[in-house]
XYZ file of C-alpha atoms in Angstrom:
389
model
C 91.084 92.493 94.105
C 92.066 92.721 97.893
C 88.868 95.196 99.143
C 86.493 93.219 96.681
C 87.514 89.786 98.761
C 86.436 91.636 101.709
C 90.116 92.925 103.074
C 90.607 96.760 104.849
C 92.998 98.058 102.676
C 94.339 101.589 103.720
C 96.862 102.866 101.137
C 99.708 105.775 101.474
C 101.435 107.518 98.121
C 102.536 110.069 96.434
C 99.377 112.260 95.650
C 101.443 113.002 92.092
C 101.467 109.318 91.586
C 97.696 108.261 93.416
C 96.202 110.768 91.124
C 96.338 108.137 87.831
C 94.477 105.756 89.384
C 90.581 104.716 89.874
C 90.935 102.764 92.859
C 87.221 101.298 94.469
C 85.940 103.301 96.664
C 86.347 100.640 99.488
C 90.026 101.148 98.879
C 91.209 104.625 101.754
C 94.001 106.417 100.446
C 95.974 109.002 102.377
C 98.160 110.804 100.192
C 101.158 113.122 100.449
C 102.604 115.374 97.985
C 106.981 115.259 96.913
C 107.181 118.470 97.794
C 106.481 117.995 101.457
C 109.541 115.684 102.070
C 111.972 117.918 104.124
C 114.366 119.901 102.200
C 118.268 118.434 102.456
C 121.725 119.166 100.294
C 123.208 116.104 100.248
C 126.399 114.708 98.739
C 126.210 113.414 95.092
C 126.485 109.898 95.715
C 124.298 109.738 98.536
C 121.641 111.718 96.857
C 119.258 108.860 96.428
C 119.612 107.092 99.586
C 119.132 110.573 101.181
C 115.901 111.334 98.958
C 114.347 108.342 100.117
C 115.074 108.493 104.110
C 113.185 111.787 103.517
C 110.667 109.933 101.502
C 110.171 106.860 103.914
C 109.969 109.385 106.619
C 106.894 111.413 105.256
C 105.366 108.056 105.157
C 106.268 106.930 108.826
C 104.872 110.480 109.619
C 101.636 109.864 107.457
C 101.221 106.073 108.763
C 101.526 107.055 112.342
C 98.661 109.565 112.140
C 96.442 106.353 110.531
C 97.909 104.899 113.652
C 96.485 107.288 116.283
C 93.327 107.147 114.000
C 93.013 103.655 115.165
C 93.986 101.418 112.167
C 96.652 98.893 112.547
C 97.285 96.724 109.901
C 98.207 93.335 109.848
C 99.567 93.165 107.190
C 101.532 96.116 105.272
C 103.283 95.814 100.955
C 104.922 98.474 100.099
C 107.141 99.009 96.920
C 110.633 99.334 98.286
C 112.624 100.963 95.274
C 112.607 104.632 96.889
C 112.277 104.329 100.379
C 108.758 104.225 101.262
C 108.470 101.027 103.519
C 111.831 102.261 105.736
C 110.334 102.560 109.199
C 107.475 101.160 108.540
C 108.268 98.501 111.008
C 109.057 101.361 113.522
C 105.448 102.210 112.971
C 104.209 98.835 112.760
C 106.041 96.514 114.563
C 103.586 93.831 115.227
C 102.500 94.095 111.313
C 104.012 91.697 108.627
C 105.947 93.614 106.012
C 106.034 92.544 102.376
C 108.202 94.306 100.173
C 107.675 94.662 96.648
C 111.494 94.150 95.290
C 111.532 95.272 91.874
C 115.625 95.447 90.730
C 118.725 95.422 92.822
C 121.608 97.739 90.982
C 124.979 95.343 89.511
C 128.192 97.354 88.127
C 128.350 94.641 85.439
C 126.205 92.454 83.675
C 122.923 94.113 83.263
C 121.994 97.766 82.840
C 125.387 99.563 83.572
C 127.800 99.612 80.861
C 125.460 97.378 78.862
C 125.164 100.409 75.747
C 128.053 101.427 74.310
C 127.229 104.573 73.772
C 126.647 105.661 77.402
C 129.948 103.690 78.675
C 129.706 103.152 82.447
C 131.777 105.357 84.848
C 133.778 105.260 88.004
C 131.159 106.353 89.594
C 128.516 104.563 88.385
C 130.423 101.778 90.382
C 129.852 104.198 93.531
C 126.359 104.945 92.830
C 125.570 101.297 92.188
C 126.790 100.639 96.119
C 124.509 103.994 97.668
C 121.849 102.718 95.609
C 121.545 99.437 97.019
C 121.221 100.677 100.469
C 118.094 101.552 100.213
C 116.934 97.422 99.304
C 119.572 96.329 101.670
C 117.684 98.748 104.496
C 114.940 97.338 103.210
C 115.722 93.487 103.242
C 116.860 93.576 106.571
C 113.364 95.242 107.772
C 110.539 93.286 105.933
C 109.206 89.761 106.693
C 109.031 88.677 103.248
C 110.065 89.751 99.798
C 108.261 89.852 96.334
C 110.330 90.234 92.946
C 108.048 90.014 89.372
C 110.337 87.684 87.846
C 113.224 85.123 88.312
C 115.608 87.362 86.252
C 115.132 90.032 88.779
C 115.600 87.671 92.205
C 118.368 86.739 90.564
C 120.418 89.259 90.910
C 119.431 90.020 94.794
C 122.028 88.608 96.682
C 122.306 84.839 97.109
C 121.700 85.447 101.136
C 118.040 87.249 100.755
C 116.783 84.333 98.003
C 114.870 82.288 100.875
C 113.304 85.582 101.907
C 112.419 86.746 98.568
C 109.124 84.643 96.024
C 108.988 85.694 92.522
C 105.233 86.814 92.211
C 104.931 89.005 88.953
C 102.063 91.990 89.529
C 99.442 90.048 86.791
C 98.281 91.058 83.768
C 94.328 91.115 83.209
C 94.034 88.680 79.934
C 90.367 89.258 80.077
C 90.442 92.540 79.385
C 94.041 92.622 77.390
C 92.656 89.787 74.730
C 93.046 89.937 71.051
C 90.389 91.823 69.219
C 90.018 90.606 65.328
C 87.715 93.842 64.598
C 89.357 96.143 66.894
C 90.365 99.707 65.100
C 92.321 102.148 65.979
C 92.602 105.733 64.610
C 95.685 107.736 63.231
C 95.717 111.127 64.603
C 95.898 112.090 60.497
C 91.851 109.909 60.591
C 93.242 106.925 58.833
C 91.901 104.102 60.232
C 93.788 100.606 61.518
C 92.645 97.328 61.365
C 93.895 93.796 61.575
C 94.369 94.042 58.111
C 97.071 96.599 57.920
C 100.212 95.953 57.927
C 100.567 97.644 61.154
C 104.147 97.452 63.629
C 104.371 98.843 67.217
C 106.730 100.227 69.493
C 105.403 101.109 72.880
C 107.381 102.890 76.021
C 106.636 105.057 78.546
C 109.511 107.323 77.498
C 111.333 107.027 74.306
C 114.739 106.412 75.547
C 117.615 104.081 74.466
C 116.755 102.061 77.866
C 114.074 100.763 75.815
C 115.992 100.398 72.739
C 114.632 103.578 70.967
C 117.425 104.560 69.354
C 118.067 100.728 67.838
C 114.344 100.802 66.469
C 114.846 104.051 64.911
C 118.064 102.599 62.997
C 115.704 100.358 61.821
C 113.240 101.646 60.076
C 114.439 102.771 56.828
C 115.406 99.162 56.129
C 112.370 97.695 57.779
C 110.284 100.466 55.036
C 112.340 99.090 52.431
C 111.186 96.008 52.851
C 107.578 96.567 53.688
C 106.557 99.416 51.633
C 102.794 98.703 53.307
C 103.662 98.841 56.542
C 102.661 101.490 58.532
C 104.655 102.045 62.041
C 103.137 103.173 65.687
C 105.283 104.621 68.273
C 103.656 105.424 71.520
C 105.044 106.765 74.342
C 106.531 110.189 75.894
C 109.017 112.393 75.439
C 111.207 111.638 78.075
C 113.743 110.500 80.101
C 112.906 108.143 82.748
C 116.198 106.162 83.251
C 118.299 106.996 80.531
C 120.617 110.390 80.750
C 119.731 113.462 79.121
C 120.750 113.860 75.002
C 122.725 116.221 74.384
C 122.404 119.009 71.458
C 118.316 117.970 71.631
C 115.422 118.427 73.505
C 114.666 114.861 73.035
C 116.018 111.416 71.861
C 113.225 111.780 69.333
C 114.233 114.901 68.043
C 118.191 113.702 67.990
C 116.826 110.204 66.172
C 114.801 112.132 63.824
C 118.067 115.065 63.132
C 120.691 111.512 62.785
C 117.922 109.819 60.205
C 116.357 112.111 57.998
C 114.603 111.731 54.986
C 114.677 107.951 55.772
C 112.344 108.241 58.086
C 109.123 108.918 56.242
C 106.230 110.406 58.214
C 103.089 109.744 56.419
C 103.971 105.929 57.722
C 106.172 106.360 60.833
C 103.614 107.730 63.494
C 104.521 108.971 67.000
C 101.596 109.047 69.115
C 102.526 110.542 72.446
C 101.089 108.666 75.465
C 98.433 107.107 74.805
C 94.962 106.366 77.091
C 94.664 103.114 78.279
C 91.894 102.228 76.190
C 93.873 103.880 73.046
C 96.310 101.710 73.464
C 94.814 98.443 73.663
C 93.226 99.382 70.757
C 96.879 99.949 69.530
C 98.367 96.338 70.640
C 94.904 94.588 69.113
C 95.401 95.869 65.889
C 99.588 95.154 65.693
C 100.360 91.735 63.519
C 103.866 92.797 64.949
C 105.220 94.797 68.167
C 108.629 95.398 68.982
C 110.170 95.004 72.825
C 114.052 96.234 73.255
C 114.973 96.911 76.536
C 118.330 96.806 77.957
C 119.459 94.135 80.957
C 116.871 96.247 83.416
C 112.931 95.343 85.057
C 110.588 94.140 82.417
C 107.956 96.074 81.221
C 104.001 94.911 81.341
C 103.647 96.901 77.652
C 105.100 93.377 76.620
C 103.135 90.777 78.193
C 99.969 92.819 77.407
C 101.063 92.222 73.569
C 101.722 88.934 74.360
C 98.268 88.622 75.446
C 96.793 90.946 73.065
C 98.054 88.432 70.219
C 100.843 90.551 69.393
C 103.343 88.320 67.289
C 106.168 89.988 69.407
C 109.930 90.702 68.256
C 112.058 91.523 71.738
C 115.823 91.835 72.229
C 117.560 88.593 73.737
C 117.920 89.842 76.645
C 116.736 89.487 80.231
C 114.625 89.014 81.694
C 112.223 89.251 77.812
C 113.936 85.535 77.360
C 112.330 84.720 81.018
C 109.164 84.517 79.065
C 109.327 84.661 75.378
C 110.769 81.250 73.608
C 112.618 82.022 70.134
C 110.316 80.705 67.480
C 107.602 79.213 69.845
C 106.145 82.022 71.296
C 107.404 84.942 69.843
C 110.983 85.786 68.474
C 114.120 86.982 69.778
C 116.918 89.474 67.881
C 120.491 91.082 68.944
C 119.195 94.332 70.980
C 122.180 95.382 68.657
C 121.333 94.810 64.896
C 119.421 96.645 63.795
C 119.254 94.867 60.099
C 118.411 91.394 61.784
C 115.784 93.640 63.853
C 114.192 94.947 60.617
C 114.013 91.643 58.605
C 112.737 89.867 61.428
C 109.488 92.296 61.827
C 109.388 92.478 57.853
C 109.116 88.103 57.823
C 107.026 88.346 60.504
C 104.808 90.580 58.032
C 105.229 88.554 56.050
C 104.074 85.751 57.546
C 101.161 86.961 59.187
C 98.319 84.434 58.252
C 100.723 81.858 59.195
C 102.109 82.866 62.945
C 98.331 81.997 64.951
C 100.590 79.061 66.825
C 102.600 81.993 67.564
C 100.104 83.868 69.015
C 98.315 81.420 70.640
C 101.081 80.358 72.771
C 101.764 83.935 73.164
C 98.799 85.065 75.062
C 99.032 80.882 76.647
C 102.278 82.247 78.324
C 100.959 85.028 79.951
C 97.114 83.274 81.114
C 99.023 80.251 82.376
C 101.658 82.629 84.158
C 100.691 85.576 84.827
C 97.233 85.579 84.606
C 96.172 88.039 87.859
C 92.912 86.286 88.673
C 94.077 83.049 88.312
C 98.087 83.132 89.033
C 98.991 86.680 90.911
C 96.394 87.123 93.359
C 96.095 83.827 94.574
C 99.747 83.455 94.887
C 99.696 86.963 96.934
C 96.675 85.517 99.317
C 99.149 82.270 99.364
C 101.684 84.486 100.277
C 100.498 86.896 103.420
C 98.142 83.663 104.626
C 101.584 82.053 105.568
C 102.808 85.191 106.951
C 99.185 85.467 109.303
C 98.613 82.246 110.860
C-alpha cells in the first residue's frame, strides 16, 4: 500500500519467507537465504542471540550493497525479533529506524510456565534474559517502535513505553467479510454452508501454545452435545512455539492416540494448511470459531474470524481479552476448562440465529479498531510523517 501511495519501497528479507508473498511490482526486494548465515557454534544459552547477530550481519551487508548502488532510505521499518534490524543504523545512520516489537519475554505471568503440562524450568528464566537482549539492542537503536496490541506493549520495560506506539498490522475487512453464500468443500466432497453446524479451529501449527490439546479434549463432550456438528481443524502438524511432543511425531498424533474412538473421523476433519481463499471460505461458513492461546502474541486468525462474522469462543487470556468482551462481541472461556469450552460452543450452535447482534459487534470491533485502510495504514503514515518532518 505504501508503494501505491507513491513511496519508493525497497525490502530485505529471508528468501524462504518472501517466496510466500505476492508483492506489487513497484516494490524492489533483496532476498537472502537462511543458509547464507555465517556458521557458528554458540553456547546454548546464547544461541538465539548468536543467530540474531549473524542474521543482522547478513541484512546489514545486503543493505550496504543497496546503499552503494545509490539508494538511501528516509525510513526503515523492521521486525526486531530475529535480529534483522540490529545493525541497520550503522549502515543508514541518518534514516529513521522504526522497529516492530512483537513480544518481550517474561519469566512469569505470560506464556512461560502457563501450562502445567509444560512447567517452566530455571533455565527458561535464563533464556528469557538472552532472548530479550535482541529486543533491548533494537529498542536502544530505533527512533520509534510499534507494538500490535496494548497487551504486547505492556510487557516491555516501562522506560521504553514512550518509544512504543500501538499500531496493529491491520485486517483487510473489505476482503474478510461475511458471505451468506459461502461454501466449503470437505476433502471427501461434502459441501458445507452456513446452514450447517460448523465449528472451526485454525492455527499455523497444531500445538499447545494455541490450545490445540485443550480443544481436542473438549471434542468428545461437544460431539455428544451436538450430534450434527462438523468440526474443521486447519493447520500444519508442526511446532512453532511449543516443544516437540514426546513419543509422537506431532501433537495431532499424540491427541488422537490419547482420545481414541472418542473422536469420530467422519465429523472431525483435519484440513492441513489451507490456501488463503479456502481459509476465508472456512471462516465464512462457520457459526462458531474457537481461538485458544497461552498469554502470547495474538493471531490474525482470531480477528479475521470476527471480521468474517463468526462467533468467537476465545480463551480469557491476554491479548484476547483486549478485543473480546464476553457476551457482547464473542465469548470468553477458561483456557483449561474443556467442559466449559464444549458447553459454550454447543450453546453458540444452538443459538446461532439469535446471535446476529453479537456477530455484528464482533465485525464492528475489527472494522473500527483494526481495518487496514481506515485505521492501521493512516496511523502508520502519521507516525512516519512525524519522524520525517
